[in-house]
Amino acid sequence: MSDAKREILHRVRAALGEARGTQVKIPRDYHYRLVGADVATRADVVALFSERLADSLATVRHVGADELGTAVAAALWGAGVRRLVVPADLPYGWLAELDGVQICADSAAAGVDALTEAAGVVTGCAVAIAQTCTIVLDGGRAQGRRALTLLPGYHLCVVHADQIVGSVPEAIERLDPYRPLTWISGAPAAARLEPGRTEGVRHGPRVLDVLVVDEAAPVRAG
């Protein structure tokens, strides 16, 4: 650590005083909801999410829960993914229809090279936001560690319809701010502006596919 950086950190610690290291209360007394004629129902919120995500160059498909395994297999084969890394706790049924794809369950011992060599990754998510076409991962079930979705070139994300909210404040209400949050908003800019990757720089996956698992019947938005 350089002397300049050490001095900056020293000043920050001194300014914080005895309060440093304590958890900061997150204000949650707002009640903002995405409202309007176009988002009157839960189905409208899901439709808005799909529309805006597609506009950001991500691919979105709607499937039923009983079609998920087949849809995952079709998406991976269509993307040419033959070597896959997945979170260790990914539901088995999501991959039940795969054939001819090498699957590796990720572990903390796996290094950067192992993740980079994988052509793609399949995960779930914590929450999705219609207004900003954003998917948020927090390292919970079926999501794995942060590096898992930053290094492979292809990311297939399964989003259940009841995980989609209208606005960012609604998403924050569902999230634990102390978990490792990854916010994904469509395809990375580098995928649209540059023909190839820059060595030594990680932009996240170049291709994002999303499977929205639709609920049986839409309900009114809160």
Short mmCIF file of N, CA and C in Angstrom, two decimals, residues 3-129:
data_model
loop_
_atom_site.label_atom_id
_atom_site.label_comp_id
_atom_site.label_asym_id
_atom_site.label_seq_id
_atom_site.Cartn_x
_atom_site.Cartn_y
_atom_site.Cartn_z
N ASP A 3 2.10 5.22 0.51
CA ASP A 3 1.96 6.15 1.64
C ASP A 3 0.74 7.05 1.48
N ALA A 4 0.47 7.47 0.23
CA ALA A 4 -0.68 8.35 -0.02
C ALA A 4 -1.99 7.64 0.32
N LYS A 5 -2.11 6.37 -0.09
CA LYS A 5 -3.32 5.62 0.19
C LYS A 5 -3.47 5.37 1.68
N ARG A 6 -2.35 5.07 2.33
CA ARG A 6 -2.38 4.85 3.78
C ARG A 6 -2.85 6.10 4.51
N GLU A 7 -2.39 7.27 4.05
CA GLU A 7 -2.77 8.54 4.67
C GLU A 7 -4.26 8.82 4.49
N ILE A 8 -4.78 8.52 3.29
CA ILE A 8 -6.21 8.72 3.02
C ILE A 8 -7.05 7.85 3.94
N LEU A 9 -6.70 6.58 4.06
CA LEU A 9 -7.45 5.67 4.92
C LEU A 9 -7.36 6.10 6.38
N HIS A 10 -6.21 6.61 6.79
CA HIS A 10 -6.05 7.09 8.16
C HIS A 10 -7.01 8.24 8.45
N ARG A 11 -7.14 9.16 7.48
CA ARG A 11 -8.04 10.30 7.66
C ARG A 11 -9.50 9.85 7.70
N VAL A 12 -9.85 8.87 6.87
CA VAL A 12 -11.22 8.37 6.87
C VAL A 12 -11.56 7.74 8.22
N ARG A 13 -10.65 6.92 8.74
CA ARG A 13 -10.88 6.28 10.03
C ARG A 13 -10.99 7.31 11.15
N ALA A 14 -10.14 8.34 11.08
CA ALA A 14 -10.19 9.38 12.11
C ALA A 14 -11.50 10.14 12.06
N ALA A 15 -12.00 10.40 10.85
CA ALA A 15 -13.25 11.13 10.70
C ALA A 15 -14.43 10.31 11.20
N LEU A 16 -14.38 9.00 11.01
CA LEU A 16 -15.47 8.14 11.46
C LEU A 16 -15.49 8.01 12.98
N GLY A 17 -14.34 8.10 13.60
CA GLY A 17 -14.25 8.01 15.06
C GLY A 17 -14.75 6.67 15.57
N GLU A 18 -15.41 6.68 16.70
CA GLU A 18 -15.86 5.44 17.32
C GLU A 18 -17.00 4.77 16.56
N ALA A 19 -17.62 5.50 15.65
CA ALA A 19 -18.76 4.93 14.91
C ALA A 19 -18.32 3.96 13.82
N ARG A 20 -17.02 3.94 13.50
CA ARG A 20 -16.58 3.07 12.41
C ARG A 20 -16.82 1.60 12.76
N GLY A 21 -17.16 0.85 11.74
CA GLY A 21 -17.43 -0.57 11.92
C GLY A 21 -18.85 -0.88 12.33
N THR A 22 -19.66 0.13 12.62
CA THR A 22 -21.05 -0.12 13.00
C THR A 22 -21.92 -0.15 11.76
N GLN A 23 -23.00 -0.88 11.81
CA GLN A 23 -23.91 -0.96 10.68
C GLN A 23 -24.77 0.30 10.61
N VAL A 24 -24.95 0.76 9.38
CA VAL A 24 -25.75 1.96 9.15
C VAL A 24 -27.19 1.54 8.89
N LYS A 25 -28.12 2.19 9.55
CA LYS A 25 -29.55 1.89 9.33
C LYS A 25 -29.96 2.31 7.93
N ILE A 26 -30.56 1.38 7.19
CA ILE A 26 -31.02 1.66 5.83
C ILE A 26 -32.46 2.17 5.90
N PRO A 27 -32.74 3.40 5.42
CA PRO A 27 -34.12 3.91 5.48
C PRO A 27 -35.03 3.10 4.56
N ARG A 28 -36.14 2.62 5.10
CA ARG A 28 -37.08 1.83 4.31
C ARG A 28 -38.52 2.29 4.55
N ASP A 29 -38.68 3.59 4.82
CA ASP A 29 -40.01 4.09 5.14
C ASP A 29 -40.70 4.73 3.93
N TYR A 30 -40.13 4.49 2.72
CA TYR A 30 -40.79 5.00 1.52
C TYR A 30 -41.72 3.92 0.99
N HIS A 31 -42.64 4.32 0.14
CA HIS A 31 -43.59 3.36 -0.42
C HIS A 31 -43.77 3.65 -1.92
N TYR A 32 -42.64 3.78 -2.60
CA TYR A 32 -42.68 4.08 -4.03
C TYR A 32 -43.06 2.83 -4.82
N ARG A 33 -43.98 2.96 -5.73
CA ARG A 33 -44.35 1.88 -6.63
C ARG A 33 -44.44 2.43 -8.05
N LEU A 34 -44.11 1.58 -8.99
CA LEU A 34 -44.27 1.96 -10.38
C LEU A 34 -45.75 1.92 -10.71
N VAL A 35 -46.31 3.07 -11.08
CA VAL A 35 -47.74 3.14 -11.33
C VAL A 35 -47.99 3.76 -12.70
N GLY A 36 -49.20 3.57 -13.21
CA GLY A 36 -49.55 4.13 -14.50
C GLY A 36 -50.46 3.18 -15.26
N ALA A 37 -51.03 3.69 -16.33
CA ALA A 37 -51.98 2.89 -17.11
C ALA A 37 -51.33 1.66 -17.72
N ASP A 38 -50.01 1.73 -17.99
CA ASP A 38 -49.33 0.62 -18.66
C ASP A 38 -48.85 -0.46 -17.69
N VAL A 39 -48.92 -0.21 -16.39
CA VAL A 39 -48.43 -1.18 -15.41
C VAL A 39 -49.47 -1.40 -14.31
N ALA A 40 -50.70 -1.62 -14.71
CA ALA A 40 -51.79 -1.77 -13.75
C ALA A 40 -51.77 -3.11 -13.05
N THR A 41 -51.25 -4.14 -13.68
CA THR A 41 -51.26 -5.49 -13.12
C THR A 41 -49.85 -6.05 -13.05
N ARG A 42 -49.71 -7.16 -12.33
CA ARG A 42 -48.43 -7.86 -12.28
C ARG A 42 -48.01 -8.27 -13.69
N ALA A 43 -48.97 -8.69 -14.50
CA ALA A 43 -48.65 -9.09 -15.87
C ALA A 43 -48.05 -7.93 -16.65
N ASP A 44 -48.54 -6.70 -16.39
CA ASP A 44 -47.99 -5.52 -17.07
C ASP A 44 -46.54 -5.27 -16.65
N VAL A 45 -46.25 -5.46 -15.36
CA VAL A 45 -44.88 -5.28 -14.87
C VAL A 45 -43.95 -6.28 -15.54
N VAL A 46 -44.37 -7.53 -15.62
CA VAL A 46 -43.56 -8.57 -16.26
C VAL A 46 -43.35 -8.24 -17.73
N ALA A 47 -44.41 -7.78 -18.40
CA ALA A 47 -44.30 -7.44 -19.82
C ALA A 47 -43.34 -6.27 -20.03
N LEU A 48 -43.39 -5.27 -19.15
CA LEU A 48 -42.49 -4.12 -19.26
C LEU A 48 -41.04 -4.56 -19.08
N PHE A 49 -40.80 -5.43 -18.11
CA PHE A 49 -39.45 -5.96 -17.90
C PHE A 49 -38.93 -6.64 -19.16
N SER A 50 -39.75 -7.50 -19.75
CA SER A 50 -39.34 -8.24 -20.95
C SER A 50 -39.07 -7.30 -22.11
N GLU A 51 -39.94 -6.32 -22.29
CA GLU A 51 -39.79 -5.37 -23.40
C GLU A 51 -38.51 -4.56 -23.29
N ARG A 52 -38.24 -4.05 -22.10
CA ARG A 52 -37.06 -3.20 -21.92
C ARG A 52 -35.77 -4.02 -21.94
N LEU A 53 -35.84 -5.23 -21.43
CA LEU A 53 -34.65 -6.08 -21.48
C LEU A 53 -34.32 -6.45 -22.91
N ALA A 54 -35.33 -6.73 -23.72
CA ALA A 54 -35.10 -7.04 -25.13
C ALA A 54 -34.52 -5.83 -25.86
N ASP A 55 -34.96 -4.63 -25.50
CA ASP A 55 -34.44 -3.42 -26.12
C ASP A 55 -32.95 -3.23 -25.81
N SER A 56 -32.49 -3.81 -24.70
CA SER A 56 -31.09 -3.66 -24.30
C SER A 56 -30.19 -4.73 -24.92
N LEU A 57 -30.72 -5.46 -25.90
CA LEU A 57 -29.99 -6.48 -26.65
C LEU A 57 -29.88 -7.82 -25.93
N ALA A 58 -30.57 -7.99 -24.83
CA ALA A 58 -30.64 -9.31 -24.21
C ALA A 58 -31.78 -10.10 -24.85
N THR A 59 -31.69 -11.42 -24.81
CA THR A 59 -32.73 -12.28 -25.35
C THR A 59 -33.64 -12.73 -24.21
N VAL A 60 -34.96 -12.58 -24.38
CA VAL A 60 -35.92 -12.94 -23.35
C VAL A 60 -36.91 -13.95 -23.90
N ARG A 61 -37.12 -15.03 -23.15
CA ARG A 61 -38.13 -16.03 -23.52
C ARG A 61 -39.02 -16.30 -22.32
N HIS A 62 -40.31 -16.47 -22.55
CA HIS A 62 -41.25 -16.80 -21.49
C HIS A 62 -41.57 -18.29 -21.56
N VAL A 63 -41.48 -18.96 -20.42
CA VAL A 63 -41.72 -20.40 -20.39
C VAL A 63 -42.56 -20.74 -19.16
N GLY A 64 -43.23 -21.88 -19.20
CA GLY A 64 -43.92 -22.39 -18.04
C GLY A 64 -42.95 -23.16 -17.16
N ALA A 65 -43.32 -23.38 -15.90
CA ALA A 65 -42.43 -24.07 -14.98
C ALA A 65 -42.11 -25.48 -15.46
N ASP A 66 -43.07 -26.15 -16.10
CA ASP A 66 -42.85 -27.51 -16.57
C ASP A 66 -42.03 -27.55 -17.85
N GLU A 67 -41.76 -26.39 -18.45
CA GLU A 67 -40.97 -26.32 -19.69
C GLU A 67 -39.54 -25.84 -19.44
N LEU A 68 -39.20 -25.56 -18.19
CA LEU A 68 -37.94 -24.89 -17.91
C LEU A 68 -36.73 -25.71 -18.34
N GLY A 69 -36.73 -27.01 -18.01
CA GLY A 69 -35.59 -27.84 -18.39
C GLY A 69 -35.36 -27.86 -19.89
N THR A 70 -36.43 -27.98 -20.65
CA THR A 70 -36.33 -27.98 -22.11
C THR A 70 -35.86 -26.64 -22.63
N ALA A 71 -36.37 -25.55 -22.03
CA ALA A 71 -35.99 -24.20 -22.47
C ALA A 71 -34.52 -23.91 -22.18
N VAL A 72 -34.02 -24.37 -21.03
CA VAL A 72 -32.59 -24.19 -20.71
C VAL A 72 -31.74 -24.91 -21.74
N ALA A 73 -32.09 -26.16 -22.04
CA ALA A 73 -31.32 -26.93 -23.02
C ALA A 73 -31.33 -26.25 -24.39
N ALA A 74 -32.50 -25.77 -24.81
CA ALA A 74 -32.62 -25.12 -26.11
C ALA A 74 -31.78 -23.84 -26.17
N ALA A 75 -31.79 -23.05 -25.10
CA ALA A 75 -31.03 -21.81 -25.08
C ALA A 75 -29.53 -22.08 -25.16
N LEU A 76 -29.06 -23.08 -24.41
CA LEU A 76 -27.63 -23.39 -24.41
C LEU A 76 -27.18 -23.95 -25.75
N TRP A 77 -27.97 -24.82 -26.33
CA TRP A 77 -27.61 -25.35 -27.64
C TRP A 77 -27.65 -24.27 -28.70
N GLY A 78 -28.64 -23.38 -28.62
CA GLY A 78 -28.72 -22.29 -29.58
C GLY A 78 -27.55 -21.34 -29.49
N ALA A 79 -27.00 -21.17 -28.28
CA ALA A 79 -25.86 -20.28 -28.08
C ALA A 79 -24.53 -20.99 -28.33
N GLY A 80 -24.58 -22.29 -28.59
CA GLY A 80 -23.35 -23.03 -28.85
C GLY A 80 -22.54 -23.32 -27.60
N VAL A 81 -23.19 -23.31 -26.44
CA VAL A 81 -22.48 -23.56 -25.18
C VAL A 81 -22.38 -25.06 -24.95
N ARG A 82 -21.16 -25.58 -24.92
CA ARG A 82 -20.95 -27.00 -24.70
C ARG A 82 -20.17 -27.28 -23.41
N ARG A 83 -19.70 -26.21 -22.76
CA ARG A 83 -19.00 -26.36 -21.48
C ARG A 83 -19.59 -25.35 -20.52
N LEU A 84 -20.19 -25.86 -19.45
CA LEU A 84 -21.02 -25.03 -18.59
C LEU A 84 -20.56 -25.12 -17.14
N VAL A 85 -20.60 -23.98 -16.47
CA VAL A 85 -20.36 -23.96 -15.03
C VAL A 85 -21.62 -23.45 -14.35
N VAL A 86 -21.99 -24.06 -13.23
CA VAL A 86 -23.24 -23.70 -12.55
C VAL A 86 -23.00 -23.62 -11.05
N PRO A 87 -23.83 -22.86 -10.33
CA PRO A 87 -23.75 -22.87 -8.86
C PRO A 87 -23.98 -24.29 -8.34
N ALA A 88 -23.33 -24.62 -7.25
CA ALA A 88 -23.45 -25.97 -6.70
C ALA A 88 -24.88 -26.31 -6.29
N ASP A 89 -25.68 -25.29 -5.95
CA ASP A 89 -27.05 -25.55 -5.49
C ASP A 89 -28.10 -25.26 -6.56
N LEU A 90 -27.70 -25.23 -7.83
CA LEU A 90 -28.67 -25.02 -8.90
C LEU A 90 -29.65 -26.20 -8.93
N PRO A 91 -30.96 -25.94 -9.01
CA PRO A 91 -31.93 -27.05 -9.04
C PRO A 91 -31.64 -28.02 -10.18
N TYR A 92 -31.65 -29.30 -9.88
CA TYR A 92 -31.30 -30.31 -10.86
C TYR A 92 -32.23 -30.26 -12.08
N GLY A 93 -33.51 -29.99 -11.85
CA GLY A 93 -34.46 -29.99 -12.95
C GLY A 93 -34.15 -29.00 -14.05
N TRP A 94 -33.43 -27.92 -13.71
CA TRP A 94 -33.09 -26.93 -14.72
C TRP A 94 -32.19 -27.51 -15.80
N LEU A 95 -31.39 -28.50 -15.45
CA LEU A 95 -30.42 -29.07 -16.39
C LEU A 95 -30.78 -30.49 -16.81
N ALA A 96 -31.97 -30.94 -16.44
CA ALA A 96 -32.35 -32.34 -16.65
C ALA A 96 -32.41 -32.74 -18.13
N GLU A 97 -32.64 -31.76 -19.02
CA GLU A 97 -32.79 -32.07 -20.44
C GLU A 97 -31.50 -31.88 -21.23
N LEU A 98 -30.41 -31.53 -20.56
CA LEU A 98 -29.16 -31.29 -21.26
C LEU A 98 -28.54 -32.60 -21.72
N ASP A 99 -27.98 -32.58 -22.93
CA ASP A 99 -27.28 -33.75 -23.47
C ASP A 99 -26.11 -33.23 -24.29
N GLY A 100 -24.94 -33.78 -24.05
CA GLY A 100 -23.77 -33.36 -24.82
C GLY A 100 -23.13 -32.09 -24.33
N VAL A 101 -23.50 -31.64 -23.12
CA VAL A 101 -22.90 -30.43 -22.54
C VAL A 101 -22.13 -30.82 -21.29
N GLN A 102 -20.88 -30.42 -21.21
CA GLN A 102 -20.07 -30.71 -20.03
C GLN A 102 -20.46 -29.74 -18.92
N ILE A 103 -20.89 -30.26 -17.78
CA ILE A 103 -21.36 -29.44 -16.67
C ILE A 103 -20.41 -29.54 -15.50
N CYS A 104 -20.01 -28.39 -14.97
CA CYS A 104 -19.12 -28.35 -13.81
C CYS A 104 -19.79 -27.52 -12.71
N ALA A 105 -19.95 -28.11 -11.54
CA ALA A 105 -20.49 -27.37 -10.40
C ALA A 105 -19.39 -26.53 -9.78
N ASP A 106 -19.63 -25.25 -9.65
CA ASP A 106 -18.61 -24.33 -9.15
C ASP A 106 -18.35 -24.58 -7.66
N SER A 107 -17.14 -24.25 -7.25
CA SER A 107 -16.76 -24.33 -5.83
C SER A 107 -15.80 -23.19 -5.55
N ALA A 108 -15.64 -22.87 -4.29
CA ALA A 108 -14.74 -21.77 -3.91
C ALA A 108 -13.31 -22.07 -4.31
N ALA A 109 -12.97 -23.36 -4.50
CA ALA A 109 -11.60 -23.73 -4.86
C ALA A 109 -11.30 -23.50 -6.33
N ALA A 110 -12.35 -23.35 -7.14
CA ALA A 110 -12.14 -23.14 -8.58
C ALA A 110 -11.50 -21.78 -8.82
N GLY A 111 -10.45 -21.78 -9.60
CA GLY A 111 -9.73 -20.53 -9.87
C GLY A 111 -10.32 -19.76 -11.03
N VAL A 112 -9.70 -18.62 -11.32
CA VAL A 112 -10.15 -17.76 -12.41
C VAL A 112 -10.09 -18.49 -13.74
N ASP A 113 -9.01 -19.26 -13.97
CA ASP A 113 -8.84 -19.96 -15.25
C ASP A 113 -9.98 -20.93 -15.50
N ALA A 114 -10.42 -21.65 -14.45
CA ALA A 114 -11.50 -22.62 -14.61
C ALA A 114 -12.79 -21.94 -15.03
N LEU A 115 -13.07 -20.77 -14.47
CA LEU A 115 -14.29 -20.04 -14.82
C LEU A 115 -14.18 -19.44 -16.22
N THR A 116 -13.00 -18.96 -16.56
CA THR A 116 -12.81 -18.35 -17.88
C THR A 116 -12.93 -19.38 -18.98
N GLU A 117 -12.50 -20.61 -18.71
CA GLU A 117 -12.55 -21.66 -19.72
C GLU A 117 -13.98 -22.13 -19.98
N ALA A 118 -14.87 -21.92 -19.02
CA ALA A 118 -16.27 -22.31 -19.23
C ALA A 118 -16.92 -21.38 -20.25
N ALA A 119 -17.68 -21.95 -21.17
CA ALA A 119 -18.31 -21.14 -22.20
C ALA A 119 -19.50 -20.35 -21.67
N GLY A 120 -20.14 -20.88 -20.62
CA GLY A 120 -21.33 -20.20 -20.14
C GLY A 120 -21.66 -20.58 -18.71
N VAL A 121 -22.65 -19.89 -18.15
CA VAL A 121 -23.11 -20.11 -16.79
C VAL A 121 -24.63 -20.00 -16.75
N VAL A 122 -25.26 -20.80 -15.91
CA VAL A 122 -26.70 -20.72 -15.69
C VAL A 122 -26.94 -20.40 -14.22
N THR A 123 -27.75 -19.38 -13.95
CA THR A 123 -28.06 -19.01 -12.57
C THR A 123 -29.53 -18.61 -12.44
N GLY A 124 -29.96 -18.47 -11.21
CA GLY A 124 -31.20 -17.80 -10.91
C GLY A 124 -30.88 -16.36 -10.55
N CYS A 125 -31.79 -15.69 -9.84
CA CYS A 125 -31.54 -14.31 -9.42
C CYS A 125 -32.26 -14.05 -8.10
N ALA A 126 -31.99 -12.89 -7.52
CA ALA A 126 -32.67 -12.48 -6.28
C ALA A 126 -33.92 -11.67 -6.59
N VAL A 127 -33.82 -10.77 -7.55
CA VAL A 127 -34.94 -9.91 -7.91
C VAL A 127 -34.64 -9.31 -9.29
N ALA A 128 -35.68 -8.88 -10.00
CA ALA A 128 -35.53 -8.20 -11.29
C ALA A 128 -36.39 -6.95 -11.28
N ILE A 129 -35.98 -5.93 -12.04
CA ILE A 129 -36.63 -4.62 -12.00
C ILE A 129 -37.10 -4.24 -13.41
#
